[in-house]
mmCIF file of C-alpha atoms in Angstrom:
data_model
loop_
_atom_site.group_PDB
_atom_site.id
_atom_site.type_symbol
_atom_site.label_atom_id
_atom_site.label_comp_id
_atom_site.label_asym_id
_atom_site.label_seq_id
_atom_site.Cartn_x
_atom_site.Cartn_y
_atom_site.Cartn_z
ATOM 1 C CA UNK W 6 138.840 7.822 82.105
ATOM 2 C CA UNK W 7 135.162 6.920 82.189
ATOM 3 C CA UNK W 8 133.531 7.369 78.797
ATOM 4 C CA UNK W 9 130.468 9.117 80.308
ATOM 5 C CA UNK W 10 132.687 11.630 82.123
ATOM 6 C CA UNK W 11 134.622 12.283 78.944
ATOM 7 C CA UNK W 12 131.499 12.969 76.902
ATOM 8 C CA UNK W 13 130.273 15.292 79.639
ATOM 9 C CA UNK W 14 133.558 17.255 79.613
ATOM 10 C CA UNK W 15 133.535 17.432 75.792
ATOM 11 C CA UNK W 16 130.016 18.862 75.872
ATOM 12 C CA UNK W 17 131.098 21.389 78.492
ATOM 13 C CA UNK W 18 134.030 22.519 76.321
ATOM 14 C CA UNK W 19 131.783 22.844 73.278
ATOM 15 C CA UNK W 20 129.409 25.026 75.265
ATOM 16 C CA UNK W 21 132.368 27.200 76.291
ATOM 17 C CA UNK W 22 133.544 27.534 72.673
ATOM 18 C CA UNK W 23 130.000 28.456 71.607
ATOM 19 C CA UNK W 24 129.798 31.067 74.376
ATOM 20 C CA UNK W 25 133.044 32.626 73.132
ATOM 21 C CA UNK W 26 131.548 32.890 69.628
ATOM 22 C CA UNK W 27 128.463 34.529 71.093
ATOM 23 C CA UNK W 28 130.280 37.194 73.149
ATOM 24 C CA UNK W 29 132.518 38.053 70.178
ATOM 25 C CA UNK W 30 129.417 38.428 68.043
ATOM 26 C CA UNK W 31 127.858 40.794 70.573
ATOM 27 C CA UNK W 32 131.125 42.772 70.588
ATOM 28 C CA UNK W 33 131.564 42.116 74.292
ATOM 29 C CA UNK W 34 134.929 40.358 73.814
ATOM 30 C CA UNK W 35 137.875 41.439 71.658
ATOM 31 C CA UNK W 36 138.754 38.950 68.879
ATOM 32 C CA UNK W 37 142.278 38.609 70.327
ATOM 33 C CA UNK W 38 141.126 37.484 73.759
ATOM 34 C CA UNK W 39 138.524 35.277 72.154
ATOM 35 C CA UNK W 40 141.361 33.581 70.293
ATOM 36 C CA UNK W 41 143.379 32.981 73.521
ATOM 37 C CA UNK W 42 140.421 31.329 75.223
ATOM 38 C CA UNK W 43 139.495 29.316 72.134
ATOM 39 C CA UNK W 44 143.045 27.963 71.863
ATOM 40 C CA UNK W 45 142.991 26.888 75.545
ATOM 41 C CA UNK W 46 139.658 25.080 75.079
ATOM 42 C CA UNK W 47 140.744 23.441 71.818
ATOM 43 C CA UNK W 48 143.901 22.133 73.495
ATOM 44 C CA UNK W 49 141.716 20.788 76.328
ATOM 45 C CA UNK W 50 139.443 19.151 73.815
ATOM 46 C CA UNK W 51 142.367 17.405 72.134
ATOM 47 C CA UNK W 52 143.644 16.204 75.529
ATOM 48 C CA UNK W 53 140.248 14.790 76.449
ATOM 49 C CA UNK W 54 139.851 12.964 73.154
ATOM 50 C CA UNK W 55 143.454 11.639 73.156
ATOM 51 C CA UNK W 56 144.386 11.206 76.855
ATOM 52 C CA UNK W 57 147.466 9.170 75.975
ATOM 53 C CA UNK W 58 149.209 12.377 74.771
ATOM 54 C CA UNK W 59 149.259 13.966 78.259
ATOM 55 C CA UNK W 60 150.107 10.657 79.927
ATOM 56 C CA UNK W 61 153.181 10.276 77.726
ATOM 57 C CA UNK W 62 154.283 13.897 78.211
ATOM 58 C CA UNK W 63 153.827 13.567 81.997
ATOM 59 C CA UNK W 64 155.928 10.384 82.016
ATOM 60 C CA UNK W 65 158.594 12.141 79.942
ATOM 61 C CA UNK W 66 158.765 15.066 82.341
ATOM 62 C CA UNK W 67 158.987 12.787 85.365
ATOM 63 C CA UNK W 68 155.548 13.300 86.935
ATOM 64 C CA UNK W 69 154.194 10.370 88.902
ATOM 65 C CA UNK W 70 150.651 11.105 87.880
ATOM 66 C CA UNK W 71 149.415 12.956 84.792
ATOM 67 C CA UNK W 72 146.828 15.064 86.738
ATOM 68 C CA UNK W 73 149.698 16.581 88.824
ATOM 69 C CA UNK W 74 151.202 17.994 85.641
ATOM 70 C CA UNK W 75 147.838 19.276 84.479
ATOM 71 C CA UNK W 76 147.215 21.114 87.749
ATOM 72 C CA UNK W 77 150.650 22.657 87.616
ATOM 73 C CA UNK W 78 150.151 23.836 84.002
ATOM 74 C CA UNK W 79 146.675 25.119 84.794
ATOM 75 C CA UNK W 80 147.931 27.160 87.742
ATOM 76 C CA UNK W 81 150.711 28.649 85.624
ATOM 77 C CA UNK W 82 148.328 29.557 82.817
ATOM 78 C CA UNK W 83 145.877 31.164 85.234
ATOM 79 C CA UNK W 84 148.701 33.137 86.906
ATOM 80 C CA UNK W 85 149.844 34.315 83.491
ATOM 81 C CA UNK W 86 146.329 35.366 82.438
ATOM 82 C CA UNK W 87 145.855 37.366 85.679
ATOM 83 C CA UNK W 88 149.255 38.994 85.139
ATOM 84 C CA UNK W 89 148.258 39.992 81.607
ATOM 85 C CA UNK W 90 144.995 41.394 82.843
ATOM 86 C CA UNK W 91 146.914 43.593 85.307
ATOM 87 C CA UNK W 92 149.141 44.850 82.481
ATOM 88 C CA UNK W 93 146.062 45.648 80.397
ATOM 89 C CA UNK W 94 144.343 47.414 83.309
ATOM 90 C CA UNK W 95 147.492 49.552 83.861
ATOM 91 C CA UNK W 96 147.536 50.573 80.225
ATOM 92 C CA UNK W 97 143.818 51.416 80.316
ATOM 93 C CA UNK W 98 144.330 53.502 83.478
ATOM 94 C CA UNK W 99 147.093 55.425 81.730
ATOM 95 C CA UNK W 100 144.987 56.056 78.609
ATOM 96 C CA UNK W 101 141.959 56.966 80.733
ATOM 97 C CA UNK W 102 143.944 59.516 82.695
ATOM 98 C CA UNK W 103 145.252 61.061 79.468
ATOM 99 C CA UNK W 104 141.698 61.240 78.068
ATOM 100 C CA UNK W 105 140.257 62.947 81.150
ATOM 101 C CA UNK W 106 143.092 65.479 81.119
ATOM 102 C CA UNK W 107 142.794 66.095 77.399
ATOM 103 C CA UNK W 108 139.015 66.606 77.478
ATOM 104 C CA UNK W 109 139.244 68.862 80.541
ATOM 105 C CA UNK W 110 141.870 70.980 78.825
ATOM 106 C CA UNK W 111 139.721 71.187 75.696
ATOM 107 C CA UNK W 112 136.669 72.301 77.711
ATOM 108 C CA UNK W 113 138.752 74.958 79.439
ATOM 109 C CA UNK W 114 139.972 76.221 76.063
ATOM 110 C CA UNK W 115 136.412 76.344 74.695
ATOM 111 C CA UNK W 116 135.203 78.493 77.600
ATOM 112 C CA UNK W 117 137.549 81.342 76.671
ATOM 113 C CA UNK P 13 130.948 62.619 44.628
ATOM 114 C CA UNK P 14 133.260 63.325 47.530
ATOM 115 C CA UNK P 15 136.165 61.021 48.235
ATOM 116 C CA UNK P 16 138.429 60.986 51.277
ATOM 117 C CA UNK P 17 141.928 59.526 51.437
ATOM 118 C CA UNK P 18 142.626 58.198 54.937
ATOM 119 C CA UNK P 19 146.325 58.164 55.732
ATOM 120 C CA UNK P 20 147.213 56.364 58.945
ATOM 121 C CA UNK P 21 150.667 57.502 60.114
ATOM 122 C CA UNK P 22 152.778 56.261 62.971
ATOM 123 C CA UNK P 23 156.247 57.802 63.085
ATOM 124 C CA UNK P 24 156.264 58.667 59.361
ATOM 125 C CA UNK P 25 157.988 62.067 59.631
ATOM 126 C CA UNK P 26 160.359 61.193 56.786
ATOM 127 C CA UNK P 27 157.757 60.193 54.240
ATOM 128 C CA UNK P 28 154.558 62.029 55.119
ATOM 129 C CA UNK P 29 155.389 65.233 53.166
ATOM 130 C CA UNK P 30 155.984 63.245 49.999
ATOM 131 C CA UNK P 31 152.819 61.201 50.456
ATOM 132 C CA UNK P 32 150.658 64.324 50.769
ATOM 133 C CA UNK P 33 152.469 65.921 47.807
ATOM 134 C CA UNK P 34 151.726 62.849 45.649
ATOM 135 C CA UNK P 35 148.076 62.885 46.635
ATOM 136 C CA UNK P 36 147.741 66.640 45.891
ATOM 137 C CA UNK P 37 149.316 65.986 42.500
ATOM 138 C CA UNK P 38 146.704 63.357 41.656
ATOM 139 C CA UNK P 39 143.704 65.338 42.809
ATOM 140 C CA UNK P 40 142.502 66.761 39.525
ATOM 141 C CA UNK P 41 139.618 65.003 37.820
ATOM 142 C CA UNK P 42 135.989 65.523 36.861
ATOM 143 C CA UNK P 43 134.366 62.482 38.405
ATOM 144 C CA UNK P 44 134.942 63.205 42.067
ATOM 145 C CA UNK P 45 136.408 65.665 44.585
ATOM 146 C CA UNK P 46 139.367 64.325 46.513
ATOM 147 C CA UNK P 47 140.313 65.301 50.091
ATOM 148 C CA UNK P 48 142.694 63.643 52.467
ATOM 149 C CA UNK P 49 143.041 63.261 56.222
ATOM 150 C CA UNK P 50 146.147 62.145 58.076
ATOM 151 C CA UNK P 51 145.529 60.156 61.252
ATOM 152 C CA UNK P 52 148.603 60.621 63.410
ATOM 153 C CA UNK P 53 148.454 57.585 65.696
ATOM 154 C CA UNK P 54 150.271 59.116 68.672
ATOM 155 C CA UNK P 55 153.630 59.206 66.891
ATOM 156 C CA UNK P 56 156.701 59.593 69.106
ATOM 157 C CA UNK P 57 158.690 61.418 66.426
ATOM 158 C CA UNK P 58 157.888 64.840 64.994
ATOM 159 C CA UNK P 59 155.127 63.679 62.596
ATOM 160 C CA UNK P 60 152.676 65.972 64.421
ATOM 161 C CA UNK P 61 154.916 69.049 64.132
ATOM 162 C CA UNK P 62 155.635 68.412 60.460
ATOM 163 C CA UNK P 63 151.909 68.088 59.663
ATOM 164 C CA UNK P 64 151.087 71.289 61.529
ATOM 165 C CA UNK P 65 153.990 73.273 60.023
ATOM 166 C CA UNK P 66 152.863 72.336 56.520
ATOM 167 C CA UNK P 67 149.180 72.943 57.295
ATOM 168 C CA UNK P 68 148.238 69.363 56.471
ATOM 169 C CA UNK P 69 144.765 68.201 57.300
ATOM 170 C CA UNK P 70 145.546 66.043 60.355
ATOM 171 C CA UNK P 71 143.901 64.390 63.334
ATOM 172 C CA UNK P 72 146.342 63.782 66.175
ATOM 173 C CA UNK P 73 145.209 60.866 68.322
ATOM 174 C CA UNK P 74 145.806 61.546 72.020
ATOM 175 C CA UNK P 75 147.106 58.044 72.528
ATOM 176 C CA UNK P 76 148.417 55.278 70.291
ATOM 177 C CA UNK P 77 145.531 53.082 69.145
ATOM 178 C CA UNK P 78 147.249 50.813 66.615
ATOM 179 C CA UNK P 79 146.532 50.571 62.908
ATOM 180 C CA UNK P 80 142.907 49.427 63.283
ATOM 181 C CA UNK P 81 141.888 52.204 65.672
ATOM 182 C CA UNK P 82 143.682 54.814 63.570
ATOM 183 C CA UNK P 83 142.025 53.781 60.322
ATOM 184 C CA UNK P 84 138.650 53.574 62.035
ATOM 185 C CA UNK P 85 139.081 57.193 63.159
ATOM 186 C CA UNK P 86 139.409 58.026 59.477
ATOM 187 C CA UNK P 87 136.162 56.189 58.692
ATOM 188 C CA UNK P 88 134.390 58.044 61.536
ATOM 189 C CA UNK P 89 135.631 61.327 60.039
ATOM 190 C CA UNK P 90 134.416 60.230 56.578
ATOM 191 C CA UNK P 91 131.005 59.339 57.998
ATOM 192 C CA UNK P 92 130.701 62.608 59.880
ATOM 193 C CA UNK P 93 131.566 64.684 56.820
ATOM 194 C CA UNK P 94 129.328 62.670 54.487
ATOM 195 C CA UNK P 95 131.983 61.333 52.135
ATOM 196 C CA UNK P 96 130.724 58.940 49.428
ATOM 197 C CA UNK P 97 134.017 57.062 49.105
ATOM 198 C CA UNK P 98 136.920 56.449 51.457
ATOM 199 C CA UNK P 99 140.392 55.341 50.365
ATOM 200 C CA UNK P 100 142.970 53.851 52.691
ATOM 201 C CA UNK P 101 146.486 54.890 51.846
ATOM 202 C CA UNK P 102 149.622 54.115 53.831
ATOM 203 C CA UNK P 103 151.707 56.977 55.221
ATOM 204 C CA UNK P 104 155.016 55.268 54.495
ATOM 205 C CA UNK P 105 155.183 55.924 50.742
ATOM 206 C CA UNK P 106 154.508 52.306 49.759
ATOM 207 C CA UNK P 107 151.464 53.173 47.706
ATOM 208 C CA UNK P 108 151.330 55.165 44.480
ATOM 209 C CA UNK P 109 148.725 57.943 44.401
ATOM 210 C CA UNK P 110 148.406 57.565 40.629
ATOM 211 C CA UNK P 111 146.243 54.482 41.230
ATOM 212 C CA UNK P 112 143.717 56.149 43.559
ATOM 213 C CA UNK P 113 141.613 56.899 40.455
ATOM 214 C CA UNK P 114 141.715 53.247 39.370
ATOM 215 C CA UNK P 115 140.329 52.246 42.759
ATOM 216 C CA UNK P 116 137.623 54.922 42.907
ATOM 217 C CA UNK P 117 136.181 54.710 39.379
ATOM 218 C CA UNK P 118 134.777 51.123 39.707
ATOM 219 C CA UNK P 119 132.975 52.175 42.879
ATOM 220 C CA UNK P 120 131.460 55.266 41.210
ATOM 221 C CA UNK P 121 130.346 53.111 38.264
ATOM 222 C CA UNK P 122 128.794 50.606 40.669
ATOM 223 C CA UNK P 123 130.983 47.735 39.476
ATOM 224 C CA UNK P 124 132.123 47.063 43.019
ATOM 225 C CA UNK P 125 131.441 48.270 46.562
ATOM 226 C CA UNK P 126 135.024 47.800 47.674
ATOM 227 C CA UNK P 127 138.216 47.787 45.636
ATOM 228 C CA UNK P 128 141.600 46.437 46.708
ATOM 229 C CA UNK P 129 144.862 47.597 45.190
ATOM 230 C CA UNK P 130 146.687 44.389 44.367
ATOM 231 C CA UNK P 131 150.358 43.596 43.750
ATOM 232 C CA UNK P 132 149.677 40.143 42.367
ATOM 233 C CA UNK P 133 146.897 40.444 39.839
ATOM 234 C CA UNK P 134 149.200 41.485 36.986
ATOM 235 C CA UNK P 135 152.913 42.086 36.714
ATOM 236 C CA UNK P 136 152.703 45.850 37.260
ATOM 237 C CA UNK P 137 154.609 45.693 40.470
ATOM 238 C CA UNK P 138 158.230 44.734 40.701
ATOM 239 C CA UNK P 139 157.964 44.766 44.489
ATOM 240 C CA UNK P 140 156.120 41.696 45.687
ATOM 241 C CA UNK P 141 157.485 41.269 49.231
ATOM 242 C CA UNK P 142 159.615 38.385 50.492
ATOM 243 C CA UNK P 143 159.037 34.720 49.590
ATOM 244 C CA UNK P 144 157.927 33.791 53.130
ATOM 245 C CA UNK P 145 155.433 36.604 53.199
ATOM 246 C CA UNK P 146 154.149 35.692 49.740
ATOM 247 C CA UNK P 147 153.478 32.127 50.972
ATOM 248 C CA UNK P 148 151.622 33.571 53.977
ATOM 249 C CA UNK P 149 149.527 35.840 51.791
ATOM 250 C CA UNK P 150 148.813 32.896 49.447
ATOM 251 C CA UNK P 151 147.558 30.837 52.391
ATOM 252 C CA UNK P 152 145.311 33.651 53.637
ATOM 253 C CA UNK P 153 144.010 34.159 50.109
ATOM 254 C CA UNK P 154 143.096 30.442 49.945
ATOM 255 C CA UNK P 155 141.377 30.738 53.336
ATOM 256 C CA UNK P 156 139.315 33.616 52.025
ATOM 257 C CA UNK P 157 138.264 31.685 48.940
ATOM 258 C CA UNK P 158 137.381 28.683 51.151
ATOM 259 C CA UNK P 159 135.275 30.820 53.511
ATOM 260 C CA UNK P 160 133.560 33.157 51.060
ATOM 261 C CA UNK P 161 134.021 31.611 47.594
ATOM 262 C CA UNK P 162 135.518 34.899 46.431
ATOM 263 C CA UNK P 163 139.002 34.937 44.962
ATOM 264 C CA UNK P 164 141.236 37.784 46.082
ATOM 265 C CA UNK P 165 144.994 37.481 45.778
ATOM 266 C CA UNK P 166 146.425 40.407 47.755
ATOM 267 C CA UNK P 167 144.365 40.041 50.920
ATOM 268 C CA UNK P 168 146.790 42.006 53.117
ATOM 269 C CA UNK P 169 146.911 45.089 50.893
ATOM 270 C CA UNK P 170 146.352 48.300 52.847
ATOM 271 C CA UNK P 171 145.507 50.250 49.663
ATOM 272 C CA UNK P 172 141.746 50.017 49.418
ATOM 273 C CA UNK P 173 138.643 52.031 48.601
ATOM 274 C CA UNK P 174 135.114 51.574 49.903
ATOM 275 C CA UNK P 175 131.709 53.089 49.284
ATOM 276 C CA UNK P 176 129.358 54.848 51.713
ATOM 277 C CA UNK P 177 127.686 51.720 53.111
ATOM 278 C CA UNK P 178 131.011 50.150 53.983
ATOM 279 C CA UNK P 179 132.297 53.414 55.513
ATOM 280 C CA UNK P 180 129.390 53.089 57.891
ATOM 281 C CA UNK P 181 130.132 49.429 58.651
ATOM 282 C CA UNK P 182 133.816 50.127 59.342
ATOM 283 C CA UNK P 183 133.046 53.221 61.421
ATOM 284 C CA UNK P 184 130.926 51.013 63.650
ATOM 285 C CA UNK P 185 133.136 47.929 63.770
ATOM 286 C CA UNK P 186 136.720 47.588 62.604
ATOM 287 C CA UNK P 187 139.323 45.023 63.820
ATOM 288 C CA UNK P 188 141.973 46.458 66.151
ATOM 289 C CA UNK P 189 145.018 44.606 64.890
ATOM 290 C CA UNK P 190 145.898 43.107 61.498
ATOM 291 C CA UNK P 191 142.552 44.320 60.089
ATOM 292 C CA UNK P 192 142.891 43.822 56.321
ATOM 293 C CA UNK P 193 141.988 40.164 55.588
ATOM 294 C CA UNK P 194 139.379 40.067 58.353
ATOM 295 C CA UNK P 195 137.546 43.135 57.130
ATOM 296 C CA UNK P 196 137.384 41.720 53.583
ATOM 297 C CA UNK P 197 135.500 38.681 55.022
ATOM 298 C CA UNK P 198 133.099 41.042 56.826
ATOM 299 C CA UNK P 199 132.379 43.006 53.665
ATOM 300 C CA UNK P 200 131.766 39.899 51.521
ATOM 301 C CA UNK P 201 129.632 38.208 54.174
ATOM 302 C CA UNK P 202 127.471 41.325 54.381
ATOM 303 C CA UNK P 203 126.716 40.854 50.681
ATOM 304 C CA UNK P 204 128.933 43.496 49.093
ATOM 305 C CA UNK P 205 131.004 43.101 45.982
ATOM 306 C CA UNK P 206 134.780 43.283 46.235
ATOM 307 C CA UNK P 207 137.057 43.774 43.239
ATOM 308 C CA UNK P 208 140.830 43.607 42.934
ATOM 309 C CA UNK P 209 142.602 46.301 40.922
ATOM 310 C CA UNK P 210 146.219 46.003 39.723
ATOM 311 C CA UNK P 211 148.501 48.628 41.282
ATOM 312 C CA UNK P 212 152.208 49.208 41.589
ATOM 313 C CA UNK P 213 153.715 49.256 45.066
ATOM 314 C CA UNK P 214 157.125 50.387 46.157
ATOM 315 C CA UNK P 215 159.284 48.910 48.810
ATOM 316 C CA UNK P 216 159.036 51.199 51.794
ATOM 317 C CA UNK P 217 161.858 53.718 51.912
ATOM 318 C CA UNK P 218 161.771 54.525 55.601
ATOM 319 C CA UNK P 219 160.596 52.660 58.661
ATOM 320 C CA UNK P 220 160.091 48.966 59.172
ATOM 321 C CA UNK P 221 157.117 46.730 58.445
ATOM 322 C CA UNK P 222 154.862 46.369 61.426
ATOM 323 C CA UNK P 223 155.243 42.588 61.177
ATOM 324 C CA UNK P 224 158.584 41.164 62.353
ATOM 325 C CA UNK P 225 159.552 37.524 61.671
ATOM 326 C CA UNK P 226 158.911 36.639 65.290
ATOM 327 C CA UNK P 227 155.389 37.981 65.116
ATOM 328 C CA UNK P 228 154.546 36.300 61.816
ATOM 329 C CA UNK P 229 153.359 33.014 63.321
ATOM 330 C CA UNK P 230 151.147 34.866 65.769
ATOM 331 C CA UNK P 231 149.964 36.995 62.830
ATOM 332 C CA UNK P 232 148.917 33.953 60.787
ATOM 333 C CA UNK P 233 147.053 32.323 63.684
ATOM 334 C CA UNK P 234 145.295 35.528 64.674
ATOM 335 C CA UNK P 235 144.271 36.425 61.133
ATOM 336 C CA UNK P 236 143.089 32.895 60.315
ATOM 337 C CA UNK P 237 141.060 32.724 63.552
ATOM 338 C CA UNK P 238 139.573 36.179 62.960
ATOM 339 C CA UNK P 239 138.590 35.299 59.381
ATOM 340 C CA UNK P 240 136.824 32.095 60.499
ATOM 341 C CA UNK P 241 135.043 33.927 63.332
ATOM 342 C CA UNK P 242 133.930 36.730 60.989
ATOM 343 C CA UNK P 243 132.587 34.110 58.630
ATOM 344 C CA UNK P 244 130.568 32.578 61.492
ATOM 345 C CA UNK P 245 129.180 35.807 62.997
ATOM 346 C CA UNK P 246 128.518 38.148 60.056
ATOM 347 C CA UNK P 247 125.168 38.102 58.363
ATOM 348 C CA UNK P 248 123.664 40.173 55.601
#
């Protein structure tokens, strides 16, 4: 890969890592999710700095081109993240419903 | 001085009566007035019924929040009722109420802002957890020293006491899972003094530890990450 392109991508990843730090600091992102994203970016960083690692793994798994494997992995990871988000939303819906019911019941009790 | 014992309880129906009894027994002293509050974290057993039958002071969470959210509820309660000191005390009978005084006195005397009941500082405790867990705790303890230059051995101890300032900090911001080591970093980075006090701990009689072997690797990564992040974002 072209050295200029690599430096550009590395800078991009560093900006992403810094942004994660910032949103955690502002309490906009839970530490747990911050960790997941940080791990993804750190793995990306390692792959950009040592491209031979992915090339060897791709060869081992029988891919003709390393980028094919990367796209496949990326799609799977994104699918998984979306799936997890749906699970989290479902749980939040459930808790939210319980809260609305509980508060409404409390208000009703207070009236009497 | 008013002190509050915060007892997070999730499915602790077998041990909760004993825990409260032990705390009641160790209430008498001149230096401070001791109350307790049980935070029932949406237990699925009859913890709620037992607490209500025995007229225990209890907050029943509508939904399960996890240890961090439960303990934070206790800190919110302490803040609302103007307690000077809050003590965290497990609902599973692991901790010995005799040592509450040892944790509170250094805070009253101003020797520390937060005290941690430690299994490792002297040989008081015969129960020191498994070898693997001890190695994990040792690693986290080294991380803490590296990040904050403060040496604390039992970083995962859930038996701790804090003063009014730290009650306010924790009521505002407390980690949701595996909170102990992370919150120590927060406290130190904010410029408060943390002291370790030797205590005796028992092996839990009922219930399992919240950390299974499978989760332990995730635990180590999460806690290490959280400690580093806390170190980067917290300022005095």
